[in-house]
Coordinates of C-alpha atoms and ligand atoms in Angstrom, one line a residue:
M1 CA -15.2 16.8 -18.9
R2 CA -15.3 13.6 -16.7
A3 CA -15.5 14.3 -12.8
S4 CA -12.2 13.2 -11.8
S5 CA -10.5 15.9 -14.5
V6 CA -12.5 18.3 -13.2
G7 CA -11.9 17.2 -9.4
L8 CA -8.4 17.6 -11.5
R9 CA -8.9 21.2 -12.3
A10 CA -10.0 22.9 -9.5
V11 CA -7.5 21.5 -7.3
A12 CA -4.5 22.5 -9.4
T13 CA -6.9 26.1 -9.8
V14 CA -6.4 25.9 -5.5
F15 CA -3.2 24.7 -5.3
L16 CA -2.0 28.5 -7.8
L17 CA -4.0 30.7 -5.8
W18 CA -1.5 29.1 -2.9
S19 CA 1.7 30.6 -1.7
W20 CA 3.8 31.4 1.4
G21 CA 7.9 30.4 1.1
C22 CA 9.6 27.3 2.7
G23 CA 11.2 30.0 5.5
A24 CA 7.6 30.7 7.3
K25 CA 7.3 27.1 8.5
R26 CA 10.0 25.5 9.5
D27 CA 9.7 24.4 12.6
Q28 CA 6.9 21.9 11.3
T29 CA 8.2 18.5 10.8
T30 CA 6.2 17.9 7.9
A31 CA 7.4 21.6 6.2
R32 CA 11.3 20.1 7.5
Y33 CA 10.4 17.0 5.0
L34 CA 10.1 19.7 2.1
C35 CA 12.7 22.0 2.5
D36 CA 15.4 20.0 4.6
R37 CA 17.7 17.7 2.5
T38 CA 19.3 17.2 6.1
F39 CA 15.8 17.2 7.9
R40 CA 15.0 14.1 5.4
R41 CA 18.0 12.2 5.6
S42 CA 18.0 11.9 9.6
A43 CA 14.3 10.5 9.5
L44 CA 15.3 7.4 6.8
V45 CA 17.8 6.6 9.0
A46 CA 15.8 6.5 12.1
S47 CA 13.3 5.1 10.6
L48 CA 14.8 2.4 9.1
V49 CA 15.4 -1.3 11.6
N50 CA 17.5 -3.0 9.7
P51 CA 20.3 -1.2 8.6
D52 CA 22.1 -4.3 6.4
N53 CA 19.0 -5.6 4.4
A54 CA 18.9 -4.3 0.4
Y55 CA 15.7 -2.1 1.0
S56 CA 18.2 -0.1 3.1
R57 CA 20.9 0.0 1.8
A58 CA 19.2 1.3 -2.1
R59 CA 18.3 3.8 0.3
L60 CA 21.0 4.5 2.6
A61 CA 23.0 5.4 -1.3
R62 CA 20.5 7.0 -3.2
Y63 CA 18.3 8.9 -0.9
A64 CA 18.8 12.3 0.9
T65 CA 23.0 12.0 0.6
G66 CA 23.4 15.0 -1.4
D67 CA 26.3 14.2 -4.1
D68 CA 26.4 12.7 -7.7
Q69 CA 24.5 9.5 -6.6
D70 CA 21.3 11.7 -4.4
W71 CA 18.1 10.5 -6.7
D72 CA 17.2 14.3 -6.0
R73 CA 18.4 14.9 -9.7
A74 CA 15.8 11.6 -10.7
A75 CA 13.2 13.9 -13.4
V76 CA 10.0 14.9 -11.3
W77 CA 7.4 12.4 -13.1
N78 CA 4.4 15.2 -12.7
P79 CA 2.9 14.1 -16.4
R80 CA -1.0 14.1 -17.2
V81 CA -3.3 12.2 -16.1
V82 CA -6.7 10.4 -16.9
A83 CA -8.1 8.4 -14.8
V84 CA -10.0 4.9 -17.5
G85 CA -13.0 5.5 -17.2
S86 CA -15.8 2.9 -18.1
G87 CA -16.0 4.6 -21.3
D88 CA -13.1 3.8 -22.3
L89 CA -14.2 -0.3 -22.5
G90 CA -13.6 -1.4 -25.9
G91 CA -11.1 0.0 -27.9
R92 CA -10.2 4.4 -27.2
D93 CA -8.6 6.4 -29.4
L94 CA -5.7 7.4 -27.4
S95 CA -4.3 9.6 -30.4
A96 CA -6.9 11.6 -30.1
A97 CA -7.8 11.9 -26.3
D98 CA -8.1 14.8 -24.0
P99 CA -4.0 14.3 -21.9
G100 CA -5.6 15.8 -19.1
Q101 CA -4.3 17.2 -15.7
R102 CA -0.4 18.0 -13.8
L103 CA -2.0 16.8 -10.0
V104 CA 0.4 19.7 -8.9
V105 CA 1.8 23.2 -10.5
D106 CA 4.7 23.1 -9.5
P107 CA 6.5 20.0 -9.2
N108 CA 9.4 21.6 -6.7
Q109 CA 6.9 23.3 -5.1
E110 CA 9.1 24.6 -0.9
W111 CA 5.6 25.5 1.0
L112 CA 3.4 23.9 2.9
P113 CA -0.2 24.0 2.2
D114 CA -3.3 22.5 5.7
D115 CA -3.1 19.8 6.5
A116 CA -7.4 19.5 4.8
T117 CA -5.7 20.6 1.2
L118 CA -3.2 17.9 1.9
R119 CA -5.5 15.2 1.7
Q120 CA -7.7 16.5 -1.2
L121 CA -4.3 16.8 -2.7
G122 CA -3.3 12.8 -2.2
E123 CA -7.2 12.1 -3.2
L124 CA -6.2 13.1 -5.6
A125 CA -3.3 11.6 -6.2
F126 CA -4.8 7.5 -4.4
F127 CA -6.5 7.5 -7.7
N128 CA -4.7 9.3 -9.8
Y129 CA -1.0 9.5 -9.9
P130 CA 0.5 6.8 -12.0
V131 CA 3.3 5.4 -9.4
Q132 CA 3.9 2.0 -12.0
L133 CA 3.7 1.3 -16.0
A134 CA 1.1 -1.5 -16.4
P135 CA 2.3 -4.4 -18.6
A136 CA 0.1 -3.7 -22.5
F137 CA -3.8 -5.2 -22.9
A138 CA -6.5 -4.1 -24.0
L139 CA -8.8 -3.0 -22.4
N140 CA -12.8 -4.2 -22.2
N141 CA -14.5 -5.9 -20.0
E142 CA -13.4 -9.9 -20.7
V143 CA -9.9 -8.7 -19.1
L144 CA -11.2 -7.1 -16.3
A145 CA -13.1 -10.4 -15.5
R146 CA -8.8 -11.7 -16.1
Y147 CA -7.6 -9.3 -13.8
G148 CA -10.3 -9.1 -11.7
L149 CA -10.6 -5.1 -12.1
W150 CA -13.6 -3.0 -10.4
V151 CA -15.8 -0.5 -12.1
D152 CA -17.0 2.1 -9.6
A153 CA -18.9 5.0 -10.7
R154 CA -17.2 7.3 -9.0
R155 CA -14.1 6.4 -9.5
G156 CA -13.6 4.7 -12.9
V157 CA -11.8 1.3 -14.2
G158 CA -8.9 -0.4 -11.3
G159 CA -7.0 3.0 -10.3
L160 CA -5.8 2.7 -14.1
V161 CA -5.0 6.4 -15.5
F162 CA -3.9 7.1 -19.0
A163 CA -0.9 9.3 -18.8
E164 CA 1.2 10.8 -20.6
M165 CA 4.7 9.7 -21.9
A166 CA 7.9 11.8 -22.4
D167 CA 7.8 11.3 -26.5
G168 CA 3.0 12.5 -26.0
T169 CA 2.6 8.6 -26.2
R170 CA 0.2 8.0 -23.8
R171 CA 0.2 4.1 -21.5
I172 CA -1.4 2.3 -19.2
E173 CA -0.5 2.8 -15.9
F174 CA -1.2 1.1 -11.3
T175 CA -2.5 4.1 -9.3
C176 CA -2.5 3.3 -5.0
A177 CA -6.2 2.4 -5.5
T178 CA -5.3 -0.6 -8.0
C179 CA -4.2 -2.7 -5.5
H180 CA -4.9 -0.8 -2.2
A181 CA -9.1 -0.6 -2.5
D182 CA -12.0 -2.7 -3.9
R183 CA -15.8 -3.5 -4.1
F184 CA -17.1 -4.7 -0.5
G185 CA -20.7 -5.1 0.2
G186 CA -21.6 -3.4 -3.3
E187 CA -19.0 -0.3 -2.6
L188 CA -15.3 0.8 -2.9
L189 CA -13.5 0.8 0.0
V190 CA -10.4 2.5 -0.3
G191 CA -7.3 1.1 1.6
V192 CA -8.3 -2.4 2.1
P193 CA -6.4 -5.0 0.8
N194 CA -7.4 -5.5 -2.9
G195 CA -8.3 -9.5 -2.3
H196 CA -8.9 -9.5 -6.5
V197 CA -6.5 -7.5 -9.4
D198 CA -4.8 -9.6 -10.5
I199 CA -1.1 -8.1 -11.5
G200 CA 0.4 -11.9 -11.5
K201 CA -1.7 -13.3 -14.0
M202 CA -1.2 -9.5 -16.8
Y203 CA 2.6 -9.9 -15.7
S204 CA 3.4 -12.8 -17.1
D205 CA 0.4 -12.4 -20.1
A206 CA 1.8 -9.8 -21.3
G207 CA 5.5 -11.1 -20.7
E208 CA 7.1 -8.0 -19.0
R209 CA 8.0 -6.4 -16.1
V210 CA 9.4 -3.4 -15.5
G211 CA 13.2 -4.8 -14.0
A212 CA 12.4 -8.4 -13.1
S213 CA 14.7 -10.8 -14.2
P214 CA 13.8 -12.4 -17.0
A215 CA 13.7 -15.9 -15.6
A216 CA 10.6 -13.7 -13.2
S217 CA 8.1 -14.9 -15.2
A218 CA 7.6 -18.4 -14.3
G219 CA 6.5 -17.4 -11.2
Y220 CA 3.7 -14.2 -12.2
R221 CA 1.4 -17.3 -12.1
A222 CA 1.4 -18.1 -9.0
W223 CA 1.4 -15.1 -6.8
G224 CA -2.9 -15.5 -8.0
P225 CA -4.8 -12.6 -6.5
G226 CA -4.4 -10.3 -4.2
R227 CA -0.5 -10.4 -3.7
V228 CA 2.2 -9.0 -5.5
D229 CA 5.9 -9.9 -4.6
V230 CA 7.7 -6.4 -3.6
T231 CA 10.4 -7.2 -2.3
T232 CA 12.3 -8.6 -4.8
A233 CA 13.3 -9.4 -9.2
D234 CA 12.3 -13.2 -9.5
G235 CA 8.9 -12.5 -8.5
R236 CA 9.2 -15.8 -5.4
V237 CA 8.3 -14.2 -2.7
P238 CA 4.2 -12.5 -3.7
E239 CA 2.9 -10.9 0.0
R240 CA -0.9 -9.6 0.0
M241 CA -2.1 -6.7 -0.2
A242 CA -1.4 -4.9 3.3
D243 CA -4.6 -2.7 4.4
L244 CA -4.3 0.6 4.1
R245 CA -7.1 2.1 6.7
P246 CA -5.4 0.9 10.1
I247 CA -2.2 3.0 9.1
R248 CA -2.3 5.7 11.1
W249 CA -1.7 4.3 14.7
A250 CA 1.1 1.6 13.1
S251 CA 4.3 0.6 15.3
H252 CA 6.8 -0.6 12.1
L253 CA 5.6 -0.3 8.4
H254 CA 5.7 -3.4 6.3
Y255 CA 4.8 -6.5 7.4
D256 CA 8.5 -7.3 8.6
A257 CA 8.5 -4.5 10.2
T258 CA 11.2 -2.9 7.9
L259 CA 10.8 0.5 8.7
R260 CA 10.1 1.9 12.5
Q261 CA 7.0 4.3 12.3
Q262 CA 8.3 7.7 13.5
G263 CA 5.3 10.1 12.4
V264 CA 3.4 10.7 8.8
V265 CA 7.6 12.0 7.6
S266 CA 8.9 8.6 7.8
L267 CA 4.9 7.3 5.1
A268 CA 6.0 10.4 3.4
I269 CA 9.5 9.1 3.4
R270 CA 8.3 5.9 2.2
I271 CA 5.8 6.3 -0.5
E272 CA 8.6 8.7 -2.1
T273 CA 11.1 6.1 -2.2
L274 CA 8.6 2.9 -2.8
I275 CA 7.6 4.9 -5.8
I276 CA 10.9 6.1 -7.5
T277 CA 11.5 2.3 -7.6
S278 CA 8.7 1.6 -8.8
K279 CA 10.5 3.5 -11.2
N280 CA 13.9 2.2 -11.0
G281 CA 14.9 5.0 -9.4
A282 CA 14.7 7.7 -13.0
L283 CA 11.9 10.2 -11.4
R284 CA 10.1 10.6 -8.5
P285 CA 7.1 12.1 -7.8
P286 CA 6.6 15.6 -6.4
R287 CA 8.0 15.6 -3.1
I288 CA 5.1 17.4 -2.4
I289 CA 2.1 14.1 -3.3
A290 CA 4.2 11.6 -1.2
L291 CA 3.5 14.2 1.9
A292 CA -0.9 15.0 0.6
L293 CA -0.7 10.7 0.3
A294 CA 1.2 9.9 4.3
V295 CA -1.3 12.1 5.5
Y296 CA -4.3 11.1 2.8
L297 CA -3.2 7.4 4.2
W298 CA -3.9 8.5 8.2
S299 CA -7.0 9.9 8.3
L300 CA -8.5 6.2 6.3
A301 CA -8.4 5.4 10.3
D302 CA -11.6 7.9 10.6
T303 CA -13.2 5.2 7.8
L304 CA -12.7 2.3 10.1
P305 CA -15.7 1.2 11.6
P306 CA -16.7 1.9 15.4
M307 CA -14.5 -0.4 18.5
P308 CA -17.9 -3.4 19.5
P309 CA -19.4 -3.2 22.9
A310 CA -16.6 -4.3 25.5
A311 CA -16.8 -7.1 27.9
T312 CA -18.7 -9.3 25.7
A313 CA -18.3 -13.1 25.3
G314 CA -16.4 -12.1 22.1
S315 CA -14.3 -9.9 23.9
R316 CA -12.7 -11.7 26.6
L317 CA -11.9 -14.0 25.4
F318 CA -10.1 -11.3 23.1
D319 CA -8.6 -10.3 26.0
E320 CA -7.1 -13.4 27.3
H321 CA -5.4 -15.2 23.8
C322 CA -4.9 -12.0 22.0
A323 CA -4.9 -8.7 24.0
D324 CA -0.5 -9.8 24.9
C325 CA 0.0 -8.4 21.3
H326 CA -2.6 -7.2 19.2
A327 CA -4.3 -4.3 21.5
G328 CA -3.8 -0.2 21.3
P329 CA -6.4 2.1 18.5
D330 CA -5.4 -0.5 16.0
L331 CA -5.6 -3.9 17.5
G332 CA -1.9 -4.5 16.6
G333 CA 2.0 -4.3 18.1
G334 CA 5.0 -4.0 17.0
P335 CA 7.8 -6.8 15.6
V336 CA 7.7 -11.2 16.8
S337 CA 10.2 -13.4 15.4
L338 CA 9.9 -15.3 12.8
A339 CA 10.5 -18.4 16.0
V340 CA 6.9 -16.9 17.9
V341 CA 5.1 -16.5 14.7
G342 CA 5.5 -19.3 13.2
T343 CA 4.8 -18.4 10.1
D344 CA 6.4 -19.3 7.0
P345 CA 9.4 -16.9 7.0
V346 CA 10.7 -17.5 4.2
L347 CA 9.7 -12.6 3.3
G348 CA 10.8 -12.1 7.5
R349 CA 14.5 -14.0 6.2
S350 CA 14.8 -12.6 2.9
P351 CA 18.4 -10.7 2.5
E352 CA 15.9 -7.6 0.6
R353 CA 13.3 -6.8 3.8
G354 CA 14.4 -9.5 6.1
T355 CA 14.7 -7.8 10.2
G356 CA 13.7 -11.6 11.7
A357 CA 10.4 -10.5 12.8
Y358 CA 6.7 -10.1 11.5
R359 CA 4.5 -7.5 13.0
A360 CA 1.7 -8.3 15.0
A361 CA -1.1 -7.6 12.3
A362 CA -3.8 -4.2 13.7
L363 CA -7.3 -6.2 13.4
R364 CA -9.3 -2.8 13.0
G365 CA -11.3 -3.1 9.5
V366 CA -10.5 -7.3 9.8
A367 CA -12.9 -8.3 8.1
A368 CA -12.2 -6.1 5.4
R369 CA -9.8 -8.6 3.8
A370 CA -10.0 -10.9 1.3
T371 CA -6.8 -13.2 3.0
L372 CA -5.1 -12.6 5.9
L373 CA -1.6 -13.6 7.2
H374 CA 0.8 -11.1 5.1
D375 CA 1.6 -14.3 2.1
G376 CA -2.4 -14.3 2.0
T377 CA -2.4 -18.2 2.8
L378 CA -5.5 -18.3 4.7
A379 CA -9.8 -17.1 3.8
D380 CA -10.1 -15.7 6.9
V381 CA -10.7 -15.6 10.7
S382 CA -12.7 -18.9 11.5
S383 CA -9.7 -21.0 9.6
L384 CA -7.9 -19.5 11.3
L385 CA -8.7 -20.3 14.4
D386 CA -9.2 -23.7 12.8
P387 CA -6.9 -26.7 14.5
G388 CA -7.0 -28.4 11.2
R389 CA -5.3 -26.4 9.2
L390 CA -2.1 -27.6 10.6
D391 CA -2.8 -31.0 9.0
A392 CA -1.3 -32.4 6.1
S393 CA -3.9 -33.0 5.0
Y394 CA -6.9 -29.2 5.1
L395 CA -7.9 -28.1 1.9
D396 CA -9.4 -24.8 2.4
G397 CA -6.1 -22.9 2.2
A398 CA -6.4 -19.5 0.4
R399 CA -4.0 -20.8 -2.3
G400 CA -4.4 -24.1 -2.8
P401 CA -4.6 -28.3 -0.5
G402 CA -1.6 -28.7 2.1
P403 CA -1.7 -27.1 5.4
V404 CA -1.3 -23.3 6.9
R405 CA 1.3 -23.6 10.0
G406 CA 2.0 -20.9 13.2
H407 CA 0.0 -18.2 13.9
P408 CA -1.0 -21.0 17.2
Y409 CA -3.4 -18.2 19.2
G410 CA -6.3 -20.3 19.9
L411 CA -6.5 -22.9 18.8
K412 CA -7.3 -24.6 21.9
L413 CA -10.1 -22.8 22.8
D414 CA -13.4 -25.3 21.8
E415 CA -16.0 -25.3 19.8
S416 CA -18.2 -21.9 21.2
E417 CA -15.5 -20.0 22.1
R418 CA -14.4 -20.0 18.8
R419 CA -17.5 -18.3 17.9
A420 CA -17.5 -16.4 19.6
L421 CA -14.1 -15.3 19.1
V422 CA -14.9 -15.3 15.5
A423 CA -18.0 -13.0 15.5
Y424 CA -16.0 -9.9 17.9
L425 CA -13.2 -10.0 15.3
R426 CA -15.7 -9.9 12.4
L427 CA -16.9 -6.7 14.3
L428 CA -13.6 -5.0 14.6
Ligands
LIG1 C1 0.9 -3.2 -7.5 C2 -0.3 -2.7 -6.3 C3 0.2 -2.1 -5.2 C4 0.4 -1.1 -5.7 C5 -0.2 -0.1 -7.0 C6 0.9 0.3 -4.7 N1 0.8 -0.6 -3.6 FE1 1.3 -0.6 -1.6 N2 1.5 -2.0 -1.2 C7 0.9 -3.3 -1.7 C8 1.9 -4.4 -0.9 C9 1.9 -5.2 -1.6 C10 2.0 -4.1 -0.3 C11 2.7 -5.1 1.2 C12 4.3 -5.4 1.2 C13 4.3 -5.0 3.2 O1 4.1 -4.5 3.7 O2 5.7 -5.3 3.7 C14 1.9 -2.5 0.5 C15 2.2 -2.2 1.5 C16 2.7 -1.0 1.9 C17 2.3 -0.3 2.4 C18 2.7 0.1 3.9 C19 1.0 -0.9 4.5 C20 1.7 -1.3 5.9 O3 1.1 -2.2 6.5 O4 2.9 -1.5 6.7 C21 1.6 1.0 2.6 C22 2.3 2.6 3.4 C23 2.0 1.5 0.8 N3 1.8 0.4 0.6 C24 1.3 2.5 0.9 C25 0.7 2.6 -1.2 C26 0.8 3.9 -1.1 C27 0.6 4.9 -0.9 C28 1.3 3.7 -2.8 C29 1.0 4.9 -4.2 C30 1.9 5.5 -4.4 C31 1.0 2.3 -3.4 N4 1.0 1.7 -1.7 C32 1.1 1.6 -5.0 C33 1.3 -3.8 -3.2 C34 1.2 -2.4 -3.6
LIG2 C1 2.7 -13.2 19.9 C2 1.9 -12.9 19.5 C3 1.5 -13.3 19.1 C4 -0.7 -13.6 19.8 C5 0.0 -13.8 20.9 C6 -1.6 -13.5 19.0 N1 -1.6 -12.9 17.1 FE1 -1.8 -12.4 15.5 N2 -1.0 -12.2 14.8 C7 1.1 -12.2 15.3 C8 1.5 -11.6 14.1 C9 3.4 -11.5 14.2 C10 0.3 -11.3 13.1 C11 1.8 -11.5 11.5 C12 2.0 -13.2 11.0 C13 2.4 -12.9 9.9 O1 1.1 -12.4 8.8 O2 2.7 -14.4 8.8 C14 -0.6 -11.5 13.5 C15 -2.2 -11.9 12.8 C16 -2.9 -12.0 12.6 C17 -4.1 -12.2 12.2 C18 -4.0 -11.8 10.8 C19 -4.3 -10.6 9.9 C20 -4.1 -10.0 8.9 O3 -4.7 -9.5 8.0 O4 -3.1 -11.4 7.8 C21 -5.2 -12.4 12.4 C22 -6.9 -12.5 12.4 C23 -4.8 -12.7 14.4 N3 -3.6 -12.7 14.1 C24 -5.7 -13.2 15.1 C25 -5.2 -13.3 16.2 C26 -6.6 -14.1 17.8 C27 -7.7 -13.8 17.4 C28 -5.2 -14.0 18.8 C29 -5.8 -14.8 19.4 C30 -6.9 -15.4 19.8 C31 -4.5 -14.0 18.2 N4 -4.2 -12.6 17.5 C32 -2.4 -14.0 18.6 C33 1.0 -12.2 16.7 C34 0.7 -12.9 17.7

């Protein structure tokens, strides 16, 4: 038996042994998220920054409405799953394979485990909960290399799982770990943006993507590794995968600050509705899984490197030129209007998600990101501070030749100041 299925069994047992009623902990906001629809509705409404974009409108029409449009009426998606392991490369007869385990025993559960148990369930779900159907592909080493999927002795292959469909067949699905984990310095780092996985190439090879318009296929190849369009149906606005490690401190969620993060519940609602929309509104996760994922993501801040010493040349330059926007424990901040920051405004203006602003990115952990900016157009902090990137002849952009405009801060520093600031940023 593989390590992952041993883990699943242990947690299923823990959950069977647990029981206390919803009423007992009603005062806790996390319990109210599980039990109280009116509370969930008001938490959603309070989190939406621009109630008029399509992201907000879809949620206002379907989330905790109590009428016959309510996503609560969708079937609960809690299939048996098995993590794809390196033993599965080279083809596997799925009809004879172990069908795996469900992540939770009672998908309609309304009782609240303690934080440590929730985190444990969240970690399992991060690597095992099937969030999005993968296009069909064979499992072998050439395919892994072609699509940039990671292999890890403990965590398996690319965050992929075999999930049991309603008709009993097994299909490969992505988990959170497909996009939000990557190999870095010889180990798998959890929460970092995956800079290698090329999901656009998977879609364009397979000629399929659930929920996409037929016109979309042309755009997929332009995504390149480490980017996905989570905004539009036609795939024209790819974004870099997000770094989830500093999320506990974020005042707003998403690059374009579509949501205020008011406690762990707004993150749980964001995750719950992400899963529902990636299942086209037909399925929803057990709510305890969305909550457990949110609690787990909040714990990832503890895996960031410690803050480097203050009062160095680099930290002083940072305080002088950067700290107006990048502050607090994550060295991030709230929305900055598109006109001020000046980076590519297409996402920030999109009718789907736009709010007219980009959030000041959290800089803790920035060294482990394969690319920078919401659209992943720069390779690293030294190119961000290179004034040459504004020129039409710039060649070093992460998406090919051409200028990368906006975010003009620090471009006037001299060579030695730039070196000192870059060295500081790399320690964050
Ligand atoms: C197919 C790739 C993909 C998968 C699978 C995926 N995400 Fe993401 N995720 C993204 C991208 C791209 C973004 C950036 C969107 C943005 O922030 O505007 C993102 C953003 C986020 C954010 C917002 C981060 C921030 O900085 O505000 C959270 C939270 C998140 N994802 C959680 C999850 C969880 C939990 C799962 C699993 C249930 C998951 N994601 C699965 C691609 C993915
Ligand atoms: C006026 C506010 C403001 C100032 C000042 C500012 N930034 Fe930013 N920064 C932002 C915003 C907004 C973004 C997100 C832009 C985007 O994604 O398009 C950002 C993004 C970044 C990123 C990309 C991080 C990532 O993961 O994509 C880095 C690195 C960064 N800033 C470093 C700095 C440094 C270094 C300075 C000082 C020299 C600085 N910033 C000054 C607002 C600011």
